[in-house]
PDB file of C-alpha atoms in Angstrom:
ATOM      1  CA  MET A  73      46.364 100.930-273.483  1.00 46.00           C
ATOM      2  CA  PRO A  74      49.303  98.756-272.342  1.00 49.00           C
ATOM      3  CA  GLU A  75      48.492  95.172-271.472  1.00 50.00           C
ATOM      4  CA  THR A  76      48.555  94.302-267.759  1.00 48.00           C
ATOM      5  CA  TYR A  77      49.801  90.860-266.870  1.00 46.00           C
ATOM      6  CA  GLY A  78      49.194  90.890-263.122  1.00 47.00           C
ATOM      7  CA  SER A  79      45.682  89.464-263.204  1.00 48.00           C
ATOM      8  CA  SER A  80      46.641  86.571-265.488  1.00 47.00           C
ATOM      9  CA  TYR A  81      50.215  85.755-264.584  1.00 55.00           C
ATOM     10  CA  GLY A  82      50.573  86.589-260.903  1.00 65.00           C
ATOM     11  CA  SER A  83      52.226  89.386-258.982  1.00 71.00           C
ATOM     12  CA  ASP A  84      55.198  91.466-260.036  1.00 76.00           C
ATOM     13  CA  PHE A  85      57.496  90.650-257.111  1.00 80.00           C
ATOM     14  CA  ALA A  86      60.711  91.803-258.811  1.00 86.00           C
ATOM     15  CA  PRO A  87      60.666  95.298-257.189  1.00 85.00           C
ATOM     16  CA  VAL A  88      60.138  93.775-253.748  1.00 84.00           C
ATOM     17  CA  ALA A  89      62.900  91.242-254.354  1.00 85.00           C
ATOM     18  CA  ALA A  90      65.228  94.073-255.368  1.00 87.00           C
ATOM     19  CA  LEU A  91      64.529  95.878-252.093  1.00 86.00           C
ATOM     20  CA  LEU A  92      65.261  92.751-250.059  1.00 86.00           C
ATOM     21  CA  ALA A  93      68.480  92.116-251.987  1.00 88.00           C
ATOM     22  CA  ASP A  94      70.257  94.858-250.034  1.00 91.00           C
ATOM     23  CA  ARG A  95      71.893  93.504-246.852  1.00 91.00           C
ATOM     24  CA  ALA A  96      71.188  96.621-244.801  1.00 93.00           C
ATOM     25  CA  ARG A  97      67.485  96.635-245.638  1.00 93.00           C
ATOM     26  CA  ALA A  98      67.321  92.876-245.079  1.00 89.00           C
ATOM     27  CA  ALA A  99      68.908  93.349-241.653  1.00 89.00           C
ATOM     28  CA  MET A 100      66.375  96.038-240.736  1.00 91.00           C
ATOM     29  CA  LEU A 101      63.427  93.879-241.741  1.00 90.00           C
ATOM     30  CA  THR A 102      64.856  90.910-239.856  1.00 86.00           C
ATOM     31  CA  VAL A 103      65.207  92.961-236.675  1.00 86.00           C
ATOM     32  CA  LEU A 104      61.618  94.175-237.079  1.00 88.00           C
ATOM     33  CA  LEU A 105      60.414  90.568-237.080  1.00 83.00           C
ATOM     34  CA  ASP A 106      60.385  91.079-233.327  1.00 77.00           C
ATOM     35  CA  GLY A 107      57.013  92.759-233.875  1.00 77.00           C
ATOM     36  CA  ARG A 108      57.868  95.826-231.814  1.00 81.00           C
ATOM     37  CA  PRO A 109      58.466  99.270-233.356  1.00 86.00           C
ATOM     38  CA  LEU A 110      62.025 100.595-233.414  1.00 88.00           C
ATOM     39  CA  ALA A 111      63.556 104.013-233.932  1.00 92.00           C
ATOM     40  CA  ALA A 112      65.647 104.756-237.001  1.00 93.00           C
ATOM     41  CA  GLY A 113      68.795 104.941-234.883  1.00 93.00           C
ATOM     42  CA  GLU A 114      68.250 101.429-233.533  1.00 91.00           C
ATOM     43  CA  LEU A 115      67.696 100.115-237.045  1.00 93.00           C
ATOM     44  CA  ALA A 116      70.828 101.885-238.269  1.00 94.00           C
ATOM     45  CA  ARG A 117      72.909 100.163-235.576  1.00 92.00           C
ATOM     46  CA  ALA A 118      71.350  96.784-236.351  1.00 87.00           C
ATOM     47  CA  ALA A 119      72.168  97.196-240.044  1.00 90.00           C
ATOM     48  CA  GLY A 120      75.644  98.632-239.425  1.00 92.00           C
ATOM     49  CA  VAL A 121      75.018 101.808-241.439  1.00 94.00           C
ATOM     50  CA  THR A 122      74.987 105.545-240.766  1.00 94.00           C
ATOM     51  CA  ALA A 123      71.829 107.380-239.740  1.00 92.00           C
ATOM     52  CA  GLN A 124      71.657 109.080-243.135  1.00 94.00           C
ATOM     53  CA  THR A 125      71.940 105.776-244.987  1.00 94.00           C
ATOM     54  CA  ALA A 126      69.336 104.188-242.710  1.00 93.00           C
ATOM     55  CA  SER A 127      66.944 107.051-243.425  1.00 93.00           C
ATOM     56  CA  SER A 128      67.318 106.454-247.155  1.00 94.00           C
ATOM     57  CA  HIS A 129      66.672 102.725-246.766  1.00 94.00           C
ATOM     58  CA  LEU A 130      63.633 103.305-244.553  1.00 94.00           C
ATOM     59  CA  SER A 131      62.211 105.777-247.047  1.00 94.00           C
ATOM     60  CA  ARG A 132      62.364 103.135-249.764  1.00 94.00           C
ATOM     61  CA  LEU A 133      60.791 100.515-247.508  1.00 93.00           C
ATOM     62  CA  LEU A 134      58.017 102.956-246.619  1.00 92.00           C
ATOM     63  CA  ASP A 135      57.333 103.740-250.255  1.00 92.00           C
ATOM     64  CA  ALA A 136      57.109 100.014-250.986  1.00 90.00           C
ATOM     65  CA  GLY A 137      54.609  99.486-248.164  1.00 91.00           C
ATOM     66  CA  MET A 138      56.882  97.091-246.290  1.00 91.00           C
ATOM     67  CA  VAL A 139      57.135  99.178-243.123  1.00 93.00           C
ATOM     68  CA  THR A 140      54.926 101.748-241.438  1.00 91.00           C
ATOM     69  CA  VAL A 141      55.652 104.620-239.049  1.00 92.00           C
ATOM     70  CA  VAL A 142      54.311 104.899-235.525  1.00 88.00           C
ATOM     71  CA  ALA A 143      54.500 108.461-234.165  1.00 86.00           C
ATOM     72  CA  GLN A 144      54.831 109.098-230.438  1.00 83.00           C
ATOM     73  CA  GLY A 145      55.171 112.813-229.807  1.00 83.00           C
ATOM     74  CA  ARG A 146      58.204 114.025-231.690  1.00 84.00           C
ATOM     75  CA  HIS A 147      59.573 110.518-232.103  1.00 86.00           C
ATOM     76  CA  ARG A 148      59.021 108.180-235.042  1.00 90.00           C
ATOM     77  CA  TYR A 149      59.228 104.439-234.810  1.00 93.00           C
ATOM     78  CA  TYR A 150      59.161 101.873-237.597  1.00 93.00           C
ATOM     79  CA  ARG A 151      57.487  98.493-237.712  1.00 89.00           C
ATOM     80  CA  LEU A 152      56.639  95.905-240.347  1.00 89.00           C
ATOM     81  CA  ALA A 153      53.534  96.795-242.323  1.00 88.00           C
ATOM     82  CA  GLY A 154      51.838  93.539-241.390  1.00 84.00           C
ATOM     83  CA  PRO A 155      52.113  89.780-240.948  1.00 82.00           C
ATOM     84  CA  GLU A 156      52.350  89.268-244.717  1.00 82.00           C
ATOM     85  CA  VAL A 157      55.708  91.065-244.766  1.00 87.00           C
ATOM     86  CA  ALA A 158      56.931  88.969-241.827  1.00 82.00           C
ATOM     87  CA  GLN A 159      55.836  85.809-243.605  1.00 80.00           C
ATOM     88  CA  ALA A 160      57.762  86.807-246.729  1.00 84.00           C
ATOM     89  CA  VAL A 161      60.962  87.479-244.751  1.00 83.00           C
ATOM     90  CA  GLU A 162      60.620  84.189-242.865  1.00 78.00           C
ATOM     91  CA  ALA A 163      60.022  82.318-246.131  1.00 78.00           C
ATOM     92  CA  LEU A 164      63.186  83.767-247.625  1.00 82.00           C
ATOM     93  CA  SER A 165      65.085  82.780-244.481  1.00 76.00           C
ATOM     94  CA  ARG A 166      64.080  79.157-244.992  1.00 72.00           C
ATOM     95  CA  ILE A 167      65.648  79.000-248.459  1.00 71.00           C
ATOM     96  CA  SER A 168      68.741  81.030-247.556  1.00 70.00           C
ATOM     97  CA  GLY A 169      72.029  79.913-246.136  1.00 63.00           C
ATOM     98  CA  PRO A 170      72.665  80.475-242.414  1.00 64.00           C
ATOM     99  CA  VAL A 171      74.677  83.416-241.153  1.00 63.00           C
ATOM    100  CA  PRO A 172      78.064  82.109-239.922  1.00 63.00           C
ATOM    101  CA  VAL A 173      78.231  82.112-236.124  1.00 58.00           C
ATOM    102  CA  LYS A 174      81.321  83.906-234.840  1.00 63.00           C
ATOM    103  CA  GLY A 175      82.042  83.681-231.153  1.00 61.00           C
ATOM    104  CA  LEU A 176      80.309  82.490-228.009  1.00 56.00           C
ATOM    105  CA  ARG A 177      77.844  85.384-227.867  1.00 62.00           C
ATOM    106  CA  GLN A 178      76.444  84.712-231.326  1.00 58.00           C
ATOM    107  CA  SER A 179      76.287  80.996-230.545  1.00 61.00           C
ATOM    108  CA  ARG A 180      74.161  81.702-227.468  1.00 69.00           C
ATOM    109  CA  GLU A 181      71.901  84.042-229.418  1.00 69.00           C
ATOM    110  CA  ALA A 182      71.410  81.426-232.121  1.00 66.00           C
ATOM    111  CA  ARG A 183      70.424  78.821-229.512  1.00 79.00           C
ATOM    112  CA  ARG A 184      67.900  81.216-227.976  1.00 79.00           C
ATOM    113  CA  LEU A 185      66.295  81.956-231.349  1.00 82.00           C
ATOM    114  CA  HIS A 186      66.215  78.248-232.140  1.00 86.00           C
ATOM    115  CA  SER A 187      64.510  77.450-228.829  1.00 92.00           C
ATOM    116  CA  ALA A 188      61.781  80.116-228.710  1.00 93.00           C
ATOM    117  CA  ARG A 189      61.249  83.410-230.482  1.00 91.00           C
ATOM    118  CA  THR A 190      58.591  85.670-231.886  1.00 89.00           C
ATOM    119  CA  CYS A 191      57.825  85.501-235.594  1.00 84.00           C
ATOM    120  CA  TYR A 192      56.316  88.998-235.911  1.00 82.00           C
ATOM    121  CA  ASP A 193      53.596  88.500-233.284  1.00 86.00           C
ATOM    122  CA  HIS A 194      53.365  84.740-232.753  1.00 90.00           C
ATOM    123  CA  LEU A 195      55.442  82.017-231.114  1.00 94.00           C
ATOM    124  CA  ALA A 196      58.069  80.246-233.216  1.00 91.00           C
ATOM    125  CA  GLY A 197      61.085  78.017-232.760  1.00 92.00           C
ATOM    126  CA  VAL A 198      61.023  74.697-230.902  1.00 95.00           C
ATOM    127  CA  ALA A 199      58.416  76.077-228.504  1.00 96.00           C
ATOM    128  CA  GLY A 200      56.184  77.238-231.345  1.00 96.00           C
ATOM    129  CA  VAL A 201      56.167  73.997-233.318  1.00 95.00           C
ATOM    130  CA  THR A 202      55.768  71.915-230.144  1.00 97.00           C
ATOM    131  CA  LEU A 203      52.776  73.964-229.024  1.00 98.00           C
ATOM    132  CA  PHE A 204      51.179  73.745-232.473  1.00 97.00           C
ATOM    133  CA  ALA A 205      51.575  69.964-232.533  1.00 97.00           C
ATOM    134  CA  SER A 206      50.083  69.725-229.038  1.00 97.00           C
ATOM    135  CA  LEU A 207      47.038  71.805-230.006  1.00 98.00           C
ATOM    136  CA  LEU A 208      46.468  69.624-233.058  1.00 96.00           C
ATOM    137  CA  ASP A 209      47.171  66.266-231.407  1.00 97.00           C
ATOM    138  CA  GLY A 210      45.111  67.236-228.362  1.00 97.00           C
ATOM    139  CA  GLY A 211      42.061  67.979-230.478  1.00 97.00           C
ATOM    140  CA  LEU A 212      41.927  71.680-229.622  1.00 98.00           C
ATOM    141  CA  ILE A 213      42.239  72.753-233.249  1.00 97.00           C
ATOM    142  CA  GLU A 214      41.550  70.887-236.474  1.00 96.00           C
ATOM    143  CA  PRO A 215      42.235  71.501-240.172  1.00 94.00           C
ATOM    144  CA  ASP A 216      39.671  73.733-241.860  1.00 91.00           C
ATOM    145  CA  GLY A 217      41.117  74.010-245.336  1.00 80.00           C
ATOM    146  CA  GLU A 218      44.535  73.674-246.949  1.00 77.00           C
ATOM    147  CA  ASP A 219      46.429  75.643-244.294  1.00 82.00           C
ATOM    148  CA  SER A 220      43.726  77.076-242.018  1.00 91.00           C
ATOM    149  CA  TYR A 221      42.353  75.733-238.751  1.00 96.00           C
ATOM    150  CA  ALA A 222      39.177  75.824-236.692  1.00 96.00           C
ATOM    151  CA  VAL A 223      38.886  75.586-232.928  1.00 97.00           C
ATOM    152  CA  THR A 224      37.018  72.494-231.772  1.00 98.00           C
ATOM    153  CA  ALA A 225      34.397  72.426-228.994  1.00 97.00           C
ATOM    154  CA  LYS A 226      37.114  71.160-226.654  1.00 97.00           C
ATOM    155  CA  GLY A 227      39.383  73.955-227.796  1.00 97.00           C
ATOM    156  CA  GLU A 228      36.689  76.607-227.274  1.00 97.00           C
ATOM    157  CA  GLU A 229      36.515  75.672-223.606  1.00 96.00           C
ATOM    158  CA  ARG A 230      40.269  75.393-223.167  1.00 97.00           C
ATOM    159  CA  PHE A 231      41.098  78.703-224.876  1.00 97.00           C
ATOM    160  CA  ALA A 232      38.362  80.509-222.926  1.00 96.00           C
ATOM    161  CA  GLY A 233      39.877  79.167-219.700  1.00 96.00           C
ATOM    162  CA  PHE A 234      43.231  80.434-220.924  1.00 97.00           C
ATOM    163  CA  GLY A 235      41.738  83.943-221.159  1.00 97.00           C
ATOM    164  CA  LEU A 236      41.115  84.338-224.890  1.00 97.00           C
ATOM    165  CA  ASP A 237      38.068  86.012-226.447  1.00 97.00           C
ATOM    166  CA  LEU A 238      37.598  83.822-229.525  1.00 97.00           C
ATOM    167  CA  PRO A 239      34.584  85.717-230.988  1.00 96.00           C
ATOM    168  CA  ALA A 240      36.642  88.921-230.947  1.00 96.00           C
ATOM    169  CA  LEU A 241      39.565  87.158-232.618  1.00 96.00           C
ATOM    170  CA  ARG A 242      37.297  85.802-235.337  1.00 95.00           C
ATOM    171  CA  ALA A 243      36.033  89.324-235.985  1.00 94.00           C
ATOM    172  CA  ALA A 244      39.579  90.698-236.354  1.00 89.00           C
ATOM    173  CA  LYS A 245      40.696  91.980-239.744  1.00 85.00           C
ATOM    174  CA  ARG A 246      43.106  89.121-240.331  1.00 88.00           C
ATOM    175  CA  ARG A 247      42.967  85.390-240.833  1.00 90.00           C
ATOM    176  CA  PHE A 248      41.876  83.586-237.698  1.00 95.00           C
ATOM    177  CA  ALA A 249      44.162  80.554-237.484  1.00 95.00           C
ATOM    178  CA  TRP A 250      46.618  79.117-239.958  1.00 90.00           C
ATOM    179  CA  HIS A 251      50.171  77.888-239.993  1.00 91.00           C
ATOM    180  CA  CYS A 252      53.468  78.888-241.481  1.00 85.00           C
ATOM    181  CA  LEU A 253      56.572  76.774-241.847  1.00 84.00           C
ATOM    182  CA  ASP A 254      59.061  77.553-239.112  1.00 84.00           C
ATOM    183  CA  TRP A 255      62.353  78.996-240.322  1.00 77.00           C
ATOM    184  CA  THR A 256      64.612  76.905-238.025  1.00 82.00           C
ATOM    185  CA  GLN A 257      62.477  73.801-237.468  1.00 84.00           C
ATOM    186  CA  ARG A 258      61.015  73.252-240.958  1.00 82.00           C
ATOM    187  CA  ARG A 259      57.767  72.324-239.202  1.00 89.00           C
ATOM    188  CA  PRO A 260      54.586  74.414-238.816  1.00 91.00           C
ATOM    189  CA  HIS A 261      53.762  76.811-236.020  1.00 93.00           C
ATOM    190  CA  LEU A 262      50.486  78.621-235.350  1.00 95.00           C
ATOM    191  CA  ASN A 263      49.928  81.959-237.083  1.00 92.00           C
ATOM    192  CA  GLY A 264      47.030  84.372-237.515  1.00 93.00           C
ATOM    193  CA  ALA A 265      44.893  86.183-234.941  1.00 95.00           C
ATOM    194  CA  LEU A 266      44.747  83.093-232.722  1.00 97.00           C
ATOM    195  CA  GLY A 267      48.508  82.575-232.793  1.00 96.00           C
ATOM    196  CA  ALA A 268      49.132  86.228-231.909  1.00 93.00           C
ATOM    197  CA  ALA A 269      46.613  86.169-229.048  1.00 97.00           C
ATOM    198  CA  VAL A 270      48.075  82.971-227.604  1.00 97.00           C
ATOM    199  CA  THR A 271      51.577  84.474-227.690  1.00 96.00           C
ATOM    200  CA  ASP A 272      50.450  87.722-226.056  1.00 95.00           C
ATOM    201  CA  ARG A 273      48.778  85.732-223.295  1.00 97.00           C
ATOM    202  CA  LEU A 274      51.843  83.531-222.757  1.00 97.00           C
ATOM    203  CA  ILE A 275      53.966  86.631-222.183  1.00 96.00           C
ATOM    204  CA  GLU A 276      51.285  88.345-220.086  1.00 97.00           C
ATOM    205  CA  LEU A 277      51.086  85.336-217.759  1.00 97.00           C
ATOM    206  CA  GLY A 278      54.873  85.251-217.415  1.00 97.00           C
ATOM    207  CA  TRP A 279      55.094  81.831-219.042  1.00 98.00           C
ATOM    208  CA  PHE A 280      57.595  83.271-221.502  1.00 97.00           C
ATOM    209  CA  GLU A 281      59.935  86.214-220.968  1.00 95.00           C
ATOM    210  CA  ARG A 282      61.797  88.367-223.453  1.00 89.00           C
ATOM    211  CA  THR A 283      65.573  88.024-223.321  1.00 87.00           C
ATOM    212  CA  GLY A 284      68.512  90.236-224.178  1.00 77.00           C
ATOM    213  CA  THR A 285      68.498  88.712-227.660  1.00 75.00           C
ATOM    214  CA  ARG A 286      65.946  90.499-229.831  1.00 77.00           C
ATOM    215  CA  ARG A 287      63.017  88.251-230.814  1.00 81.00           C
ATOM    216  CA  ALA A 288      64.186  85.497-228.443  1.00 89.00           C
ATOM    217  CA  LEU A 289      61.914  84.275-225.666  1.00 93.00           C
ATOM    218  CA  ALA A 290      62.714  82.112-222.644  1.00 94.00           C
ATOM    219  CA  VAL A 291      60.188  79.756-221.090  1.00 96.00           C
ATOM    220  CA  THR A 292      59.868  80.028-217.316  1.00 97.00           C
ATOM    221  CA  ALA A 293      59.302  77.197-214.836  1.00 96.00           C
ATOM    222  CA  THR A 294      55.733  78.433-214.417  1.00 97.00           C
ATOM    223  CA  GLY A 295      55.383  78.412-218.178  1.00 97.00           C
ATOM    224  CA  ARG A 296      56.506  74.812-218.522  1.00 96.00           C
ATOM    225  CA  ASP A 297      53.967  73.694-215.944  1.00 97.00           C
ATOM    226  CA  GLY A 298      51.242  75.922-217.402  1.00 97.00           C
ATOM    227  CA  LEU A 299      51.734  74.721-220.966  1.00 97.00           C
ATOM    228  CA  ALA A 300      51.584  71.095-219.838  1.00 97.00           C
ATOM    229  CA  ALA A 301      48.416  71.659-217.794  1.00 96.00           C
ATOM    230  CA  ALA A 302      46.574  73.889-220.276  1.00 96.00           C
ATOM    231  CA  PHE A 303      47.518  72.319-223.597  1.00 96.00           C
ATOM    232  CA  GLY A 304      49.365  69.086-222.899  1.00 96.00           C
ATOM    233  CA  CYS A 305      52.453  70.757-224.344  1.00 97.00           C
ATOM    234  CA  LEU A 306      55.714  69.320-223.036  1.00 96.00           C
ATOM    235  CA  LEU A 307      58.681  71.432-224.077  1.00 94.00           C
ATOM    236  CA  PRO A 308      62.072  69.710-224.318  1.00 88.00           C
ATOM    237  CA  GLU A 309      64.560  70.643-221.642  1.00 81.00           C
ATOM    238  CA  GLU A 310      67.133  73.135-222.862  1.00 69.00           C
ATOM    239  CA  GLY A 311      70.653  71.809-223.127  1.00 54.00           C
TER     240      GLY A 311
END
């Protein structure tokens, strides 16, 4: 029987790394960091490849368990298989060189992503790291391990007033609250079931709106006031 090294020496990430080494597949996964499912045609355009080539790439990503398919009638949409995949893509972004910005449009898109964006299903960018710091400094969350967090008694009351069902979030089949290092800010933002629920609520209340740039969010005037009142979070004015 051949010897297996996985249990003693870690995971075999070489096949996954090989998949991510292709620019078209990397582009597809980056676009899917938005958290919303996309059709194959949309992913083909984002990657700059033909529909046939996109289908081949998506088949490989499906086989590797990096994306899943959501069927709606006769249509098929693709999304990341889970937050772990998003975390891996974000981590690689932090150690990779930036994409050269060419033209005013790309410059504006880069500023929007820098300011506020979704990282799979939670808030990232300047807004994300500022909110995380406010929750921690305001005593609404506290460290509960190396990179996990617990909601304090003060936080229980504040999040309930914000409209979150914390017992349901704790019962979800994912980690409750932890952080990941933000790709553009190199500072932590809130992840996990709590981070996703907070982000959903921010968009539901109209405190943040989606923009024409995929993944980018824009804070509204109501959102600025609401974040300050609810969490003591003061976002910097956009230049």
